[in-house]
């Protein structure tokens, strides 16, 4: 019910930063939370960060907290992911996601909408 379009991926050296953006449109009134997942070659899609639709309340994968920051522009229905101190292991396709489920955790099982993905490559 929600359409998501990501942007902002690219190539960056280790230690650098990137900011991803996700524009949401459609029936956003039913959205409970939005977030980011990532998927590296040969690996499963993993949770990165999430934010409630209201913009109040953020959640992060424990291994990423402190380097990544998720935020929402309520006026523009845009969610961003600021990624700092990037490491080669952060290399992946990053996907924006939305859910209508008021779950304690955001998982692939409860995602209703996915973005097309944006590639992030971190070089050594």
PDB file of C-alpha atoms in Angstrom:
ATOM      1  CA  UNK A   1       0.000   0.000   0.000  1.00  0.00           C
ATOM      2  CA  UNK A   2       3.071   2.214   0.223  1.00  0.00           C
ATOM      3  CA  UNK A   3       5.492   2.972  -2.566  1.00  0.00           C
ATOM      4  CA  UNK A   4       9.111   3.501  -1.572  1.00  0.00           C
ATOM      5  CA  UNK A   5      11.965   4.923  -3.609  1.00  0.00           C
ATOM      6  CA  UNK A   6      15.525   4.960  -2.281  1.00  0.00           C
ATOM      7  CA  UNK A   7      18.409   7.131  -3.341  1.00  0.00           C
ATOM      8  CA  UNK A   8      21.843   8.153  -2.134  1.00  0.00           C
ATOM      9  CA  UNK A   9      23.881   4.998  -2.519  1.00  0.00           C
ATOM     10  CA  UNK A  10      27.335   5.015  -3.987  1.00  0.00           C
ATOM     11  CA  UNK A  11      30.996   4.263  -3.520  1.00  0.00           C
ATOM     12  CA  UNK A  12      32.837   5.544  -0.481  1.00  0.00           C
ATOM     13  CA  UNK A  13      36.135   4.813   1.220  1.00  0.00           C
ATOM     14  CA  UNK A  14      36.275   3.160   4.601  1.00  0.00           C
ATOM     15  CA  UNK A  15      35.702   5.710   7.324  1.00  0.00           C
ATOM     16  CA  UNK A  16      33.564   7.861   5.081  1.00  0.00           C
ATOM     17  CA  UNK A  17      29.883   8.682   5.199  1.00  0.00           C
ATOM     18  CA  UNK A  18      26.794   8.365   3.055  1.00  0.00           C
ATOM     19  CA  UNK A  19      23.234   9.480   3.499  1.00  0.00           C
ATOM     20  CA  UNK A  20      20.436   7.415   2.038  1.00  0.00           C
ATOM     21  CA  UNK A  21      16.950   8.734   1.467  1.00  0.00           C
ATOM     22  CA  UNK A  22      13.623   6.987   1.051  1.00  0.00           C
ATOM     23  CA  UNK A  23      10.568   8.762  -0.290  1.00  0.00           C
ATOM     24  CA  UNK A  24       7.235   7.257   0.695  1.00  0.00           C
ATOM     25  CA  UNK A  25       3.993   7.719  -1.177  1.00  0.00           C
ATOM     26  CA  UNK A  26       0.616   6.068  -1.465  1.00  0.00           C
ATOM     27  CA  UNK A  27      -1.465   4.921   1.486  1.00  0.00           C
ATOM     28  CA  UNK A  28       0.994   6.010   4.118  1.00  0.00           C
ATOM     29  CA  UNK A  29      -1.751   6.546   6.685  1.00  0.00           C
ATOM     30  CA  UNK A  30      -1.685   2.833   7.466  1.00  0.00           C
ATOM     31  CA  UNK A  31       2.072   2.710   8.054  1.00  0.00           C
ATOM     32  CA  UNK A  32       3.275   1.947  11.545  1.00  0.00           C
ATOM     33  CA  UNK A  33       7.001   2.155  10.961  1.00  0.00           C
ATOM     34  CA  UNK A  34       9.616   2.532   8.281  1.00  0.00           C
ATOM     35  CA  UNK A  35      13.115   1.240   8.244  1.00  0.00           C
ATOM     36  CA  UNK A  36      16.143   0.014   6.402  1.00  0.00           C
ATOM     37  CA  UNK A  37      17.449  -3.433   5.645  1.00  0.00           C
ATOM     38  CA  UNK A  38      20.562  -4.445   3.809  1.00  0.00           C
ATOM     39  CA  UNK A  39      21.636  -7.486   1.882  1.00  0.00           C
ATOM     40  CA  UNK A  40      25.184  -8.377   0.975  1.00  0.00           C
ATOM     41  CA  UNK A  41      26.040 -10.927  -1.712  1.00  0.00           C
ATOM     42  CA  UNK A  42      25.414 -14.438  -0.468  1.00  0.00           C
ATOM     43  CA  UNK A  43      23.808 -13.258   2.754  1.00  0.00           C
ATOM     44  CA  UNK A  44      20.279 -12.889   4.020  1.00  0.00           C
ATOM     45  CA  UNK A  45      18.586  -9.546   4.216  1.00  0.00           C
ATOM     46  CA  UNK A  46      19.260  -8.068   7.644  1.00  0.00           C
ATOM     47  CA  UNK A  47      17.697  -5.331   9.694  1.00  0.00           C
ATOM     48  CA  UNK A  48      19.549  -2.040   9.956  1.00  0.00           C
ATOM     49  CA  UNK A  49      17.298   0.564  11.549  1.00  0.00           C
ATOM     50  CA  UNK A  50      13.673   1.578  11.945  1.00  0.00           C
ATOM     51  CA  UNK A  51      11.623   4.578  12.912  1.00  0.00           C
ATOM     52  CA  UNK A  52       7.977   4.885  13.793  1.00  0.00           C
ATOM     53  CA  UNK A  53       5.828   6.697  11.250  1.00  0.00           C
ATOM     54  CA  UNK A  54       5.301   9.463  13.756  1.00  0.00           C
ATOM     55  CA  UNK A  55       9.036  10.016  13.808  1.00  0.00           C
ATOM     56  CA  UNK A  56       9.150   9.343  17.514  1.00  0.00           C
ATOM     57  CA  UNK A  57      11.048   6.222  18.405  1.00  0.00           C
ATOM     58  CA  UNK A  58      14.096   4.821  16.647  1.00  0.00           C
ATOM     59  CA  UNK A  59      15.579   1.352  16.660  1.00  0.00           C
ATOM     60  CA  UNK A  60      18.892  -0.001  15.449  1.00  0.00           C
ATOM     61  CA  UNK A  61      20.680  -3.241  14.963  1.00  0.00           C
ATOM     62  CA  UNK A  62      22.913  -3.481  18.002  1.00  0.00           C
ATOM     63  CA  UNK A  63      26.055  -3.780  15.910  1.00  0.00           C
ATOM     64  CA  UNK A  64      25.296  -0.564  14.024  1.00  0.00           C
ATOM     65  CA  UNK A  65      24.051   1.715  16.754  1.00  0.00           C
ATOM     66  CA  UNK A  66      26.361   4.670  17.102  1.00  0.00           C
ATOM     67  CA  UNK A  67      27.407   4.750  13.456  1.00  0.00           C
ATOM     68  CA  UNK A  68      24.030   4.858  11.713  1.00  0.00           C
ATOM     69  CA  UNK A  69      21.214   7.294  12.354  1.00  0.00           C
ATOM     70  CA  UNK A  70      17.673   7.069  11.024  1.00  0.00           C
ATOM     71  CA  UNK A  71      15.420  10.101  10.819  1.00  0.00           C
ATOM     72  CA  UNK A  72      12.124  11.114   9.290  1.00  0.00           C
ATOM     73  CA  UNK A  73      10.948  14.318   7.685  1.00  0.00           C
ATOM     74  CA  UNK A  74       7.262  14.221   8.491  1.00  0.00           C
ATOM     75  CA  UNK A  75       6.401  17.059   6.146  1.00  0.00           C
ATOM     76  CA  UNK A  76       7.913  15.303   3.144  1.00  0.00           C
ATOM     77  CA  UNK A  77       7.280  11.671   4.133  1.00  0.00           C
ATOM     78  CA  UNK A  78      10.961  10.997   3.684  1.00  0.00           C
ATOM     79  CA  UNK A  79      13.140   8.720   5.781  1.00  0.00           C
ATOM     80  CA  UNK A  80      16.897   9.039   5.798  1.00  0.00           C
ATOM     81  CA  UNK A  81      19.731   6.837   6.944  1.00  0.00           C
ATOM     82  CA  UNK A  82      22.920   8.655   7.832  1.00  0.00           C
ATOM     83  CA  UNK A  83      25.814   6.225   7.751  1.00  0.00           C
ATOM     84  CA  UNK A  84      29.096   7.265   9.327  1.00  0.00           C
ATOM     85  CA  UNK A  85      32.433   5.563   9.812  1.00  0.00           C
ATOM     86  CA  UNK A  86      31.574   3.126   7.075  1.00  0.00           C
ATOM     87  CA  UNK A  87      33.366  -0.190   6.931  1.00  0.00           C
ATOM     88  CA  UNK A  88      33.888  -2.605   4.054  1.00  0.00           C
ATOM     89  CA  UNK A  89      31.479  -5.005   5.735  1.00  0.00           C
ATOM     90  CA  UNK A  90      28.758  -2.386   5.332  1.00  0.00           C
ATOM     91  CA  UNK A  91      28.840  -3.015   1.599  1.00  0.00           C
ATOM     92  CA  UNK A  92      25.390  -4.169   0.553  1.00  0.00           C
ATOM     93  CA  UNK A  93      22.224  -3.241  -1.228  1.00  0.00           C
ATOM     94  CA  UNK A  94      20.189  -1.141   1.156  1.00  0.00           C
ATOM     95  CA  UNK A  95      16.412  -1.407   1.048  1.00  0.00           C
ATOM     96  CA  UNK A  96      13.832   0.908   2.481  1.00  0.00           C
ATOM     97  CA  UNK A  97      10.877  -0.854   4.062  1.00  0.00           C
ATOM     98  CA  UNK A  98       7.483  -0.078   5.546  1.00  0.00           C
ATOM     99  CA  UNK A  99       5.214  -2.074   7.812  1.00  0.00           C
ATOM    100  CA  UNK A 100       1.676  -1.743   9.112  1.00  0.00           C
ATOM    101  CA  UNK A 101       2.361  -4.214  11.903  1.00  0.00           C
ATOM    102  CA  UNK A 102       2.879  -2.816  15.382  1.00  0.00           C
ATOM    103  CA  UNK A 103       5.499  -5.424  16.157  1.00  0.00           C
ATOM    104  CA  UNK A 104       8.271  -5.253  18.658  1.00  0.00           C
ATOM    105  CA  UNK A 105      10.776  -5.863  15.879  1.00  0.00           C
ATOM    106  CA  UNK A 106      10.865  -5.103  12.187  1.00  0.00           C
ATOM    107  CA  UNK A 107      11.505  -8.296  10.271  1.00  0.00           C
ATOM    108  CA  UNK A 108      11.126  -9.392   6.653  1.00  0.00           C
ATOM    109  CA  UNK A 109       8.006 -11.292   7.726  1.00  0.00           C
ATOM    110  CA  UNK A 110       6.087  -8.149   8.603  1.00  0.00           C
ATOM    111  CA  UNK A 111       7.275  -5.837   5.827  1.00  0.00           C
ATOM    112  CA  UNK A 112       4.478  -4.736   3.547  1.00  0.00           C
ATOM    113  CA  UNK A 113       6.425  -2.589   1.111  1.00  0.00           C
ATOM    114  CA  UNK A 114       9.994  -2.617  -0.147  1.00  0.00           C
ATOM    115  CA  UNK A 115      11.965  -0.081  -2.077  1.00  0.00           C
ATOM    116  CA  UNK A 116      13.983  -1.074  -5.118  1.00  0.00           C
ATOM    117  CA  UNK A 117      17.278  -0.954  -3.236  1.00  0.00           C
ATOM    118  CA  UNK A 118      20.332   1.238  -3.536  1.00  0.00           C
ATOM    119  CA  UNK A 119      23.893  -0.039  -3.674  1.00  0.00           C
ATOM    120  CA  UNK A 120      26.392   1.018  -1.035  1.00  0.00           C
ATOM    121  CA  UNK A 121      29.991   0.013  -1.623  1.00  0.00           C
ATOM    122  CA  UNK A 122      32.710   0.722   0.914  1.00  0.00           C
ATOM    123  CA  UNK A 123      36.272   0.300  -0.277  1.00  0.00           C
ATOM    124  CA  UNK A 124      39.274  -0.484   1.887  1.00  0.00           C
TER     125      UNK A 124
END
